[in-house]
XYZ file of C-alpha atoms in Angstrom:
694
model
C -81.059 58.102 83.876
C -83.597 60.828 83.537
C -81.499 63.096 85.696
C -78.456 62.662 83.454
C -79.930 63.272 80.016
C -83.032 65.232 79.022
C -85.788 62.902 78.005
C -89.346 62.830 76.877
C -92.031 60.246 77.563
C -92.598 58.038 74.528
C -95.531 55.820 75.487
C -97.501 54.615 78.448
C -99.648 51.525 77.794
C -101.383 48.916 79.929
C -101.754 46.355 77.160
C -99.496 43.416 76.855
C -96.869 43.537 74.202
C -97.611 41.947 70.831
C -96.056 38.513 70.582
C -93.610 38.281 67.727
C -93.932 35.150 65.668
C -91.016 34.479 63.346
C -91.883 33.417 59.856
C -89.919 31.610 57.262
C -89.336 33.513 54.103
C -90.746 32.192 50.849
C -87.640 32.978 48.842
C -84.272 31.401 49.304
C -80.936 31.499 47.632
C -80.248 28.991 44.912
C -77.286 26.841 45.954
C -74.351 27.127 43.652
C -72.481 23.860 43.154
C -69.335 23.087 41.305
C -69.511 21.148 38.073
C -69.696 17.395 38.443
C -66.742 16.367 36.404
C -66.403 12.915 37.862
C -63.950 14.016 40.526
C -64.803 14.106 44.181
C -65.271 17.526 45.778
C -65.147 16.382 49.362
C -61.869 16.175 51.120
C -62.646 12.740 52.570
C -64.261 11.123 49.554
C -62.395 8.549 47.466
C -62.851 7.883 43.774
C -65.346 5.103 42.984
C -63.740 1.820 41.987
C -64.972 -0.227 38.981
C -67.008 -3.130 40.515
C -66.883 -6.569 38.914
C -70.196 -8.257 37.929
C -71.206 -11.176 40.191
C -73.479 -14.210 39.488
C -76.471 -12.657 41.271
C -76.039 -9.373 39.427
C -75.869 -11.180 36.086
C -79.240 -12.991 36.755
C -80.754 -9.656 37.935
C -79.616 -7.880 34.790
C -80.991 -10.734 32.599
C -84.571 -10.487 33.988
C -84.793 -6.728 34.757
C -82.465 -5.280 32.194
C -78.797 -4.420 32.507
C -77.249 -1.064 33.403
C -76.698 1.092 30.363
C -73.120 1.835 29.462
C -74.032 5.346 28.439
C -73.017 7.944 31.019
C -75.683 10.113 32.567
C -75.888 13.670 31.301
C -74.031 16.197 33.464
C -75.486 19.550 34.462
C -73.004 22.403 34.040
C -73.776 25.659 35.829
C -71.729 28.768 35.270
C -71.438 31.714 37.642
C -73.995 34.404 36.905
C -71.721 37.261 38.175
C -69.590 38.991 35.528
C -65.852 38.342 35.656
C -63.854 40.630 37.930
C -61.871 43.371 36.229
C -58.728 44.673 37.782
C -56.842 47.804 36.857
C -53.248 47.956 35.825
C -50.320 49.999 37.130
C -49.004 53.059 35.388
C -45.674 53.006 33.618
C -43.896 55.007 36.339
C -45.356 53.127 39.293
C -42.858 52.003 41.888
C -44.697 48.705 42.200
C -44.365 47.808 38.507
C -41.747 45.114 39.036
C -42.391 43.184 35.850
C -42.251 46.223 33.582
C -39.223 47.247 31.552
C -39.196 50.783 32.984
C -36.380 51.861 35.337
C -36.898 50.804 38.949
C -37.453 53.667 41.404
C -37.319 51.587 44.554
C -34.352 50.350 46.520
C -33.197 46.780 46.459
C -34.400 44.417 49.136
C -37.881 43.469 50.222
C -40.491 44.959 47.943
C -44.285 44.804 48.040
C -45.574 41.591 46.559
C -47.207 41.897 43.174
C -50.973 41.552 43.017
C -52.149 38.161 41.792
C -53.462 38.024 38.270
C -57.204 37.874 38.031
C -58.927 34.865 36.564
C -58.881 34.987 32.824
C -62.032 36.213 31.270
C -64.431 33.846 29.673
C -64.223 32.994 26.008
C -65.517 35.700 23.766
C -65.017 38.454 26.340
C -62.396 41.135 25.888
C -60.413 42.387 28.863
C -60.885 46.136 29.453
C -57.793 48.297 29.006
C -57.723 50.552 32.101
C -54.201 51.967 31.862
C -53.697 55.619 32.813
C -52.632 56.597 29.308
C -55.751 55.118 27.769
C -58.321 56.616 30.155
C -60.874 59.000 28.722
C -60.060 62.436 30.054
C -63.341 63.897 28.866
C -65.453 61.614 31.028
C -63.181 62.190 34.022
C -63.250 65.985 33.685
C -66.719 66.178 35.222
C -65.195 65.198 38.559
C -61.589 66.353 38.294
C -62.271 69.727 36.669
C -65.965 70.616 37.066
C -65.459 74.376 36.435
C -62.593 74.826 33.970
C -63.198 78.532 33.323
C -63.205 79.362 37.013
C -60.013 77.344 37.447
C -58.328 79.243 34.621
C -59.374 82.601 36.105
C -58.006 81.582 39.496
C -54.696 80.429 37.992
C -54.384 83.691 36.086
C -55.103 85.664 39.231
C -52.412 83.800 41.181
C -49.847 84.323 38.403
C -50.602 88.060 38.247
C -50.284 88.334 42.016
C -46.923 86.565 42.012
C -45.633 88.796 39.199
C -46.704 91.937 41.048
C -44.908 90.788 44.179
C -41.865 89.818 42.084
C -41.803 86.409 43.659
C -41.689 87.735 47.221
C -43.690 85.826 49.813
C -45.926 87.366 52.430
C -45.265 86.719 56.088
C -48.147 84.243 56.259
C -46.853 82.331 53.248
C -43.344 82.293 54.657
C -44.624 80.905 57.959
C -46.698 78.234 56.219
C -43.665 77.143 54.193
C -41.159 77.043 57.041
C -43.231 75.893 60.022
C -45.091 72.632 60.438
C -48.508 72.052 61.935
C -51.043 69.234 62.060
C -54.774 69.402 62.782
C -56.502 66.246 64.019
C -60.161 65.828 64.849
C -61.329 62.871 66.889
C -64.382 60.698 66.491
C -67.526 61.445 68.487
C -67.111 60.792 72.202
C -70.178 59.881 74.212
C -69.797 62.806 76.593
C -70.855 66.425 76.929
C -69.134 69.746 76.286
C -69.130 70.461 79.988
C -67.050 67.359 80.727
C -64.701 67.486 77.745
C -64.028 71.253 77.876
C -61.867 71.254 81.053
C -59.651 68.519 79.619
C -59.190 70.504 76.406
C -58.168 73.575 78.417
C -55.855 71.429 80.537
C -53.806 70.109 77.607
C -53.753 73.335 75.571
C -50.256 74.817 75.441
C -48.528 71.741 76.859
C -46.005 69.491 75.212
C -47.677 66.512 73.548
C -45.863 64.009 75.771
C -46.700 65.980 78.901
C -50.365 66.184 77.857
C -50.460 62.423 77.267
C -48.973 61.883 80.714
C -51.643 64.138 82.232
C -54.422 62.182 80.529
C -52.925 58.827 81.520
C -53.205 59.629 85.217
C -56.418 61.662 85.036
C -59.450 60.401 86.943
C -61.863 61.600 84.273
C -63.652 58.878 82.330
C -63.258 60.606 78.982
C -59.510 61.090 79.586
C -58.919 57.612 78.163
C -60.492 58.622 74.843
C -58.531 61.878 74.853
C -55.299 59.948 75.439
C -56.004 57.661 72.474
C -56.729 60.661 70.262
C -53.511 62.404 71.349
C -51.507 59.298 70.484
C -53.213 59.167 67.090
C -52.656 62.899 66.494
C -48.963 62.572 67.401
C -48.498 59.671 64.992
C -50.281 61.570 62.219
C -48.111 64.648 62.829
C -44.912 62.606 62.669
C -45.846 60.561 59.586
C -47.689 63.144 57.482
C -46.022 66.405 58.479
C -42.593 65.197 59.599
C -42.935 66.920 62.966
C -40.713 66.092 65.911
C -37.902 64.790 63.684
C -35.263 67.410 64.436
C -31.544 66.873 64.711
C -30.406 64.622 67.506
C -27.507 66.947 68.336
C -27.807 68.850 71.592
C -28.613 72.536 71.260
C -28.314 75.389 73.708
C -31.560 75.772 75.692
C -33.610 78.849 74.883
C -35.656 80.611 77.567
C -38.708 82.405 76.228
C -41.635 84.279 77.728
C -45.109 83.027 76.856
C -48.168 85.218 76.323
C -49.239 84.544 79.897
C -45.941 85.933 81.207
C -44.663 82.489 82.195
C -41.028 81.736 81.381
C -40.309 78.463 79.581
C -36.993 76.833 78.682
C -36.971 74.986 75.356
C -34.286 72.345 74.845
C -35.547 70.828 71.574
C -37.018 73.325 69.067
C -38.519 70.497 66.979
C -40.565 68.975 69.797
C -44.343 68.947 69.381
C -46.724 70.943 71.560
C -50.485 71.503 71.507
C -51.018 75.010 70.200
C -54.831 74.869 70.363
C -57.410 72.405 71.644
C -61.148 72.890 71.305
C -64.345 70.864 71.633
C -66.896 70.312 68.853
C -70.588 69.774 69.519
C -71.875 66.606 67.868
C -75.267 65.018 67.244
C -77.525 63.792 70.002
C -78.085 60.075 70.321
C -81.254 58.216 71.226
C -81.660 55.985 74.245
C -84.553 54.692 76.257
C -85.246 54.754 79.953
C -87.676 52.026 80.986
C -89.621 53.079 84.044
C -92.299 51.476 86.164
C -95.862 50.786 84.998
C -94.922 50.651 81.358
C -93.407 54.137 81.166
C -90.661 54.623 78.568
C -88.666 57.851 78.494
C -86.529 58.845 75.543
C -83.034 60.093 76.380
C -80.827 62.386 74.293
C -77.186 61.581 75.209
C -74.819 64.180 73.678
C -71.791 63.422 71.533
C -68.731 65.649 71.287
C -65.334 65.507 69.625
C -61.913 66.984 70.332
C -59.752 68.884 67.835
C -56.076 69.552 68.511
C -53.699 71.732 66.505
C -50.126 70.520 66.917
C -47.112 72.711 66.205
C -43.386 72.617 66.863
C -41.552 74.669 69.482
C -39.961 76.640 66.628
C -43.332 78.336 66.217
C -43.442 79.331 69.881
C -39.886 80.708 69.652
C -40.791 82.734 66.558
C -43.909 84.146 68.241
C -41.821 85.177 71.271
C -39.285 86.905 69.018
C -42.112 88.725 67.219
C -43.515 89.955 70.535
C -40.091 91.161 71.669
C -39.548 92.967 68.364
C -42.987 94.588 68.586
C -42.339 95.732 72.159
C -38.998 97.174 71.082
C -40.650 98.965 68.183
C -43.244 100.487 70.505
C -40.551 101.669 72.912
C -38.678 103.315 70.082
C -41.869 104.877 68.750
C -42.427 106.574 72.112
C -39.081 108.359 72.055
C -40.680 111.364 70.364
C -44.279 112.495 70.737
C -45.780 115.120 68.507
C -47.261 118.133 70.259
C -51.039 118.424 70.003
C -52.562 120.941 67.617
C -53.737 124.128 69.293
C -56.244 126.661 68.169
C -54.897 129.894 66.727
C -56.058 132.898 68.761
C -55.738 136.713 68.559
C -55.825 136.824 64.781
C -57.759 140.086 64.580
C -56.832 142.593 61.897
C -56.154 145.789 63.835
C -55.327 149.064 62.058
C -51.702 150.094 61.701
C -51.701 152.810 64.377
C -53.319 150.467 66.930
C -50.685 147.799 66.245
C -47.913 150.430 66.639
C -49.420 151.610 69.942
C -49.588 148.046 71.266
C -45.947 147.300 70.358
C -44.634 150.589 71.770
C -46.535 149.957 75.014
C -45.346 146.345 75.465
C -41.616 146.931 74.820
C -40.947 149.001 78.011
C -42.830 146.481 80.137
C -40.726 143.638 78.740
C -37.526 145.551 79.473
C -38.521 146.115 83.115
C -39.468 142.446 83.591
C -36.182 141.319 82.036
C -34.124 143.481 84.392
C -36.022 142.202 87.437
C -35.683 138.539 86.434
C -31.965 138.968 85.721
C -31.481 140.482 89.147
C -33.232 137.584 90.846
C -31.154 135.099 88.864
C -27.921 136.810 89.874
C -29.009 136.788 93.513
C -29.893 133.099 93.345
C -26.572 132.296 91.697
C -24.676 134.169 94.366
C -26.592 132.347 97.100
C -26.099 128.865 95.655
C -22.483 129.394 94.628
C -21.248 130.739 97.926
C -20.429 127.211 99.181
C -19.960 123.700 97.881
C -18.960 120.232 99.094
C -15.388 119.020 98.898
C -15.062 115.223 98.670
C -12.045 113.112 99.583
C -11.387 109.425 100.273
C -10.251 108.353 103.742
C -7.731 105.551 103.316
C -6.425 102.937 105.713
C -9.678 101.093 106.311
C -10.163 98.917 103.197
C -7.838 96.831 101.057
C -9.063 98.463 97.833
C -7.708 101.790 99.105
C -4.150 100.467 99.215
C -1.950 100.703 96.085
C -0.671 97.164 96.664
C -4.086 95.572 96.073
C -4.520 94.182 92.558
C -8.075 94.730 91.234
C -7.849 91.613 89.031
C -7.194 89.279 91.976
C -9.321 91.080 94.566
C -12.292 89.010 95.798
C -14.883 90.843 97.853
C -16.551 87.554 98.837
C -13.640 86.088 100.778
C -12.083 89.359 101.958
C -15.005 90.612 104.065
C -15.757 93.391 101.533
C -12.073 94.338 101.786
C -12.320 95.501 105.420
C -8.835 95.521 106.957
C -8.694 93.795 110.366
C -7.221 96.483 112.569
C -7.814 98.325 115.831
C -9.314 101.796 116.230
C -8.751 104.501 118.822
C -12.321 104.025 120.028
C -11.912 100.306 120.852
C -10.685 100.933 124.407
C -13.989 102.522 125.327
C -16.348 100.523 123.066
C -14.843 97.019 123.217
C -12.467 96.608 126.149
C -12.994 92.802 126.258
C -12.513 92.270 122.500
C -15.880 90.556 121.980
C -17.172 92.855 119.260
C -16.885 92.045 115.576
C -14.710 94.021 113.206
C -17.779 95.625 111.581
C -19.237 96.667 114.945
C -16.017 98.361 115.958
C -15.744 100.029 112.532
C -19.315 101.344 112.736
C -18.710 102.750 116.206
C -15.509 104.395 114.958
C -17.357 106.124 112.075
C -20.080 107.374 114.398
C -17.432 108.740 116.758
C -15.715 110.564 113.868
C -19.003 112.222 112.923
C -19.722 113.145 116.505
C -16.327 114.742 117.075
C -16.041 116.529 113.704
C -17.181 120.080 112.965
C -20.718 120.719 111.652
C -19.357 121.368 108.165
C -17.640 117.970 108.059
C -19.121 114.476 107.899
C -17.991 110.980 107.023
C -20.053 108.829 104.658
C -19.602 105.164 103.800
C -20.562 104.343 100.202
C -21.354 100.747 99.214
C -20.528 100.807 95.495
C -22.032 97.818 93.685
C -21.722 97.043 89.983
C -24.554 95.326 88.139
C -24.329 91.654 87.130
C -23.377 90.468 83.678
C -25.683 91.768 80.927
C -26.260 90.603 77.401
C -24.224 93.539 76.109
C -21.209 92.311 78.100
C -21.518 88.907 76.426
C -21.735 90.523 72.986
C -18.660 92.687 73.639
C -16.637 89.607 74.582
C -17.927 87.771 71.523
C -17.064 90.448 68.952
C -14.186 92.211 70.694
C -14.078 95.728 72.124
C -13.003 97.362 68.857
C -15.777 95.816 66.749
C -18.238 96.426 69.574
C -17.507 100.152 69.809
C -17.545 100.829 66.068
C -20.424 98.623 64.913
C -22.250 96.190 67.177
C -22.973 98.615 70.042
C -24.925 100.810 67.607
C -27.376 97.991 66.805
C -30.328 96.777 68.824
C -29.046 93.196 68.930
C -27.951 90.216 66.893
C -29.219 86.707 66.175
C -28.619 85.722 69.798
C -30.865 88.407 71.297
C -31.316 92.117 71.939
C -29.353 94.416 74.252
C -31.393 97.625 74.191
C -31.508 98.568 77.881
C -29.698 95.266 78.367
C -31.026 92.795 80.887
C -29.141 90.362 83.082
C -27.963 87.050 81.711
C -28.298 83.863 83.802
C -24.677 84.444 84.844
C -25.536 88.008 85.892
C -28.469 86.765 87.954
C -26.162 84.254 89.645
C -23.672 87.053 90.412
C -26.417 89.114 92.052
C -27.479 86.068 94.078
C -23.858 85.676 95.193
C -23.881 89.281 96.413
C -27.115 88.506 98.268
C -25.468 85.582 100.090
C -22.406 87.704 100.925
C -24.666 90.340 102.459
C -26.384 87.640 104.523
C -22.994 86.540 105.834
C -21.908 90.100 106.608
C -25.209 90.794 108.378
C -24.326 87.969 110.748
C -21.018 89.780 111.269
C -22.961 92.937 112.253
C -22.203 94.997 109.142
C -23.914 98.419 109.250
C -27.048 98.376 107.093
C -27.402 100.855 104.248
C -29.702 103.634 105.332
C -30.323 104.895 101.794
C -30.408 103.113 98.440
C -29.792 104.719 95.058
C -29.919 102.855 91.762
C -29.383 103.583 88.076
C -32.520 103.675 85.875
C -31.119 101.017 83.508
C -32.748 97.617 83.828
C -29.605 95.645 84.679
C -28.993 97.814 87.748
C -32.635 97.729 88.821
C -32.629 93.927 88.686
C -29.262 93.608 90.449
C -30.369 95.785 93.358
C -33.626 93.856 93.668
C -31.923 90.447 93.744
C -29.154 91.612 96.087
C -31.140 93.337 98.835
C -34.651 91.916 98.654
C -35.261 89.294 101.318
C -32.465 90.351 103.667
C -33.197 90.605 107.383
C -33.137 94.383 107.641
C -34.449 96.541 110.463
C -37.877 98.096 109.994
C -36.395 101.560 110.286
C -34.252 101.023 107.175
C -36.399 99.230 104.558
C -35.274 98.532 101.017
C -36.872 101.419 99.071
C -34.292 102.472 96.466
C -34.465 105.815 94.701
C -33.995 105.796 90.925
C -31.539 108.562 89.962
C -31.297 109.697 86.344
C -27.662 110.836 86.631
C -26.432 107.531 88.098
C -26.085 106.070 84.599
C -23.419 104.602 82.388
C -21.681 106.752 79.775
C -24.528 108.264 77.747
C -24.931 108.064 73.983
C -24.301 105.854 70.916
C -24.507 102.451 72.609
C -28.089 101.198 72.552
C -27.467 99.175 75.702
C -27.155 102.468 77.636
C -30.600 103.811 76.650
C -33.200 103.383 79.362
C -36.819 102.284 79.281
C -39.737 104.597 79.841
C -40.830 105.735 83.278
C -44.076 103.777 82.951
C -42.210 100.547 82.167
C -39.905 100.994 85.174
C -42.819 101.658 87.515
C -44.709 98.639 86.173
C -41.776 96.247 86.655
C -40.497 97.690 89.958
C -43.475 99.294 91.718
C -41.694 99.452 95.095
C -38.921 101.698 93.725
C -39.070 105.455 94.306
C -38.489 107.543 91.190
C -36.951 110.943 91.832
C -38.838 114.142 91.081
C -38.467 115.483 87.564
C -37.844 112.024 86.086
C -38.938 112.256 82.425
C -41.236 109.707 80.830
C -38.799 109.035 77.982
C -35.009 109.094 77.979
C -33.939 112.760 77.534
C -30.174 112.143 77.735
C -29.546 109.388 75.195
C -28.139 110.537 71.845
C -27.816 107.846 69.140
C -25.100 109.837 67.298
C -22.850 111.218 70.060
C -21.072 109.589 73.012
C -20.452 111.370 76.303
C -16.782 112.005 77.094
C -15.129 110.723 80.274
C -14.686 114.237 81.670
C -18.347 115.015 81.046
C -19.268 111.821 82.886
C -17.039 112.840 85.814
C -18.804 116.209 86.009
C -22.201 114.507 85.908
C -21.330 112.117 88.748
C -19.827 114.979 90.781
C -23.119 116.865 90.514
C -24.943 113.689 91.576
C -22.822 113.289 94.718
C -23.253 116.985 95.519
C -27.015 116.489 95.335
C -27.047 113.276 97.405
C -24.758 114.535 100.182
C -26.656 117.842 100.363
C -30.142 116.363 100.744
C -29.341 113.020 102.399
C -27.861 113.115 105.903
C -27.518 109.332 106.276
C -24.069 107.894 106.903
C -24.312 104.508 105.157
C -25.425 104.777 101.528
C -25.718 102.107 98.817
C -25.165 102.942 95.130
C -25.896 100.319 92.435
C -24.394 101.579 89.190
C -22.126 100.762 86.236
C -18.395 100.442 85.699
C -18.136 103.898 84.098
C -20.202 105.568 86.813
C -18.200 103.894 89.602
C -14.960 104.928 87.895
C -16.125 108.560 87.883
C -17.236 108.364 91.537
C -13.798 107.104 92.536
C -12.229 109.843 90.405
C -14.157 112.758 91.944
C -13.668 111.437 95.501
C -9.894 111.139 95.094
C -9.804 107.349 95.214
C -7.277 105.307 93.260
C -8.406 103.637 90.047
C -10.021 100.339 90.921
C -11.931 98.345 88.285
C -14.840 96.267 89.581
C -15.918 92.973 88.072
C -19.582 92.467 87.213
C -21.597 91.894 90.380
C -18.786 93.041 92.726
C -19.232 95.361 95.735
C -16.685 97.582 97.518
C -17.132 100.089 100.373
C -15.450 103.517 100.207
C -15.187 105.924 103.156
C -15.640 109.526 101.952
C -15.002 112.717 103.909
C -17.506 115.457 103.017
C -16.577 119.071 103.829
C -18.623 122.161 103.075
C -16.335 124.993 101.973
C -17.067 128.507 100.841
C -16.785 129.615 97.270
C -18.190 128.351 94.011
C -17.785 124.802 92.826
C -14.540 124.503 90.857
C -15.034 124.239 87.143
C -13.886 121.129 85.340
C -12.497 120.859 81.842
C -15.102 118.958 79.843
C -14.181 117.383 76.524
C -16.757 117.479 73.726
C -18.769 114.358 72.904
C -17.395 111.911 70.363
C -18.875 110.020 67.443
C -18.621 106.322 66.727
C -15.132 105.181 65.692
C -14.598 103.892 62.171
C -14.134 100.156 61.893
C -10.789 99.133 60.433
C -12.105 95.955 58.853
């Protein structure tokens, strides 16, 4: 025992203990008996019968005197305690059944009326304790001890409400709309060290889940914690009305907690433990009897548990506040003020000195301007003497053929649209016909590159569209017309936000489908992408990660995508097409390679103007010119958007082919370097948001 609790030695004695001799007290209680009124008090006693006189009794009465007919005096004792006084009900009490006031309770079983007290003794008046007749002056000492302070406080609250014009603060609004319940337990005979881990274990969990944890816990104090949780749950339900939401099924909501963990909430009115902490209590006293008369005093600690219960609505509101704050911070970083710099060279030179300085600097500036212009003209002539001409090679994929309907095309079941056919290189590469279609196609492409001129190459582009985003759901909900003129200009609606829109659960499933299709095609010996390029918008970053991560790829061709700024959706107006900061992208996807010159904030997004289709085509043409110039790989993967893929097909001479969300198609492109400057394209000016008709 001494090792468990700190103790101190009370006494050590060799004498025998003093013998305790009980004594009888000199005082005793006077027995109170009922009045002897001639009736029997015992349950088994019978009333005395009138006996008849006999001969012997008559002789006895003659010599010794007969029994007197006068009755013996009776001793009557009254109770010394004053009569019990009971209060009465007020006029508007719901239990006043016998009163003439209107009944405020429903028909049926009602609480039984209290029995009437014994009538007071004669000469005593019953006290009138009705609410209307109570003395307010004598009660004010307890109910209103400081009336002036109360009046000042009431005046202060009224002035504050008038100044705010009846508007509530955020804290007041939360306290009025959200429920919570605080329950503190009794003192447990345990220490902080033992009760603390249990408090941390149940904090943040649903009340039913926490009770289940405590029921199967091996800790001794877990039984007391379980009883307190049951009591706290009952108090929260009865007093605060918590956990009594609608029984109708609601759509589950997936939120992100402060710890980064994702949680799906099916019932917003369910109770969870928001906080749980341990309170230090008093120390008890116990004794440890040791050998040779030693007695050690122990100090066992006592602790209690406090739990703050809230509903899941609170957790949803806190998650929405965090998302709104993060969005506000991202928007605040769109423009950064330049730092203040010291003003230099503010000397006051005479007029002739200033004229000499200006006349000396002007010729130097003219010479430098001529030299720089010459270098710029030389550089322009060097860079514009050749460019890349892009064209689509048809006859290899179903999506190249005019007879293929984009609405019914399924890349999953059609082997990415690869047409089963023979090639002129099959006789040498696969004379026995044992190779797969993808192996023979890869060998055919390599043979084309080997036999072509140095200025010509063949590249296979895997064009993949991102999965479904929240902006796609909103456009279907409101319609394309309302989306373009109104909803796309907002950050979101009541169902969520779509700034740099993320993938929905359906979009994640579409990316996982693409991942499984790639696994199947890898078994069919599909050529691996040698380079990966991805749009900087979050939905494309996530789609590429889900699609390619985890595939059995060769070590020479790892999945290290390059984030390209120009591989974006149509720029401007729509908030879903504005990207996150460079820091946020690097933090969420650290394995991605961000191209050189990538700005910290989005330099292309304009909230008032929308990029035209021709301007988007020119932007994607410049992107392909850059990729094919600096990347010599044959098999290239591009994860982009519907608008970007449409422009890529346009500049490569491919037919119009709309891709569904999450779909992938390969396109074989012939790249030729020709002399002369890059042909100029007619670019339409940007447009503003259309005016809503309704």
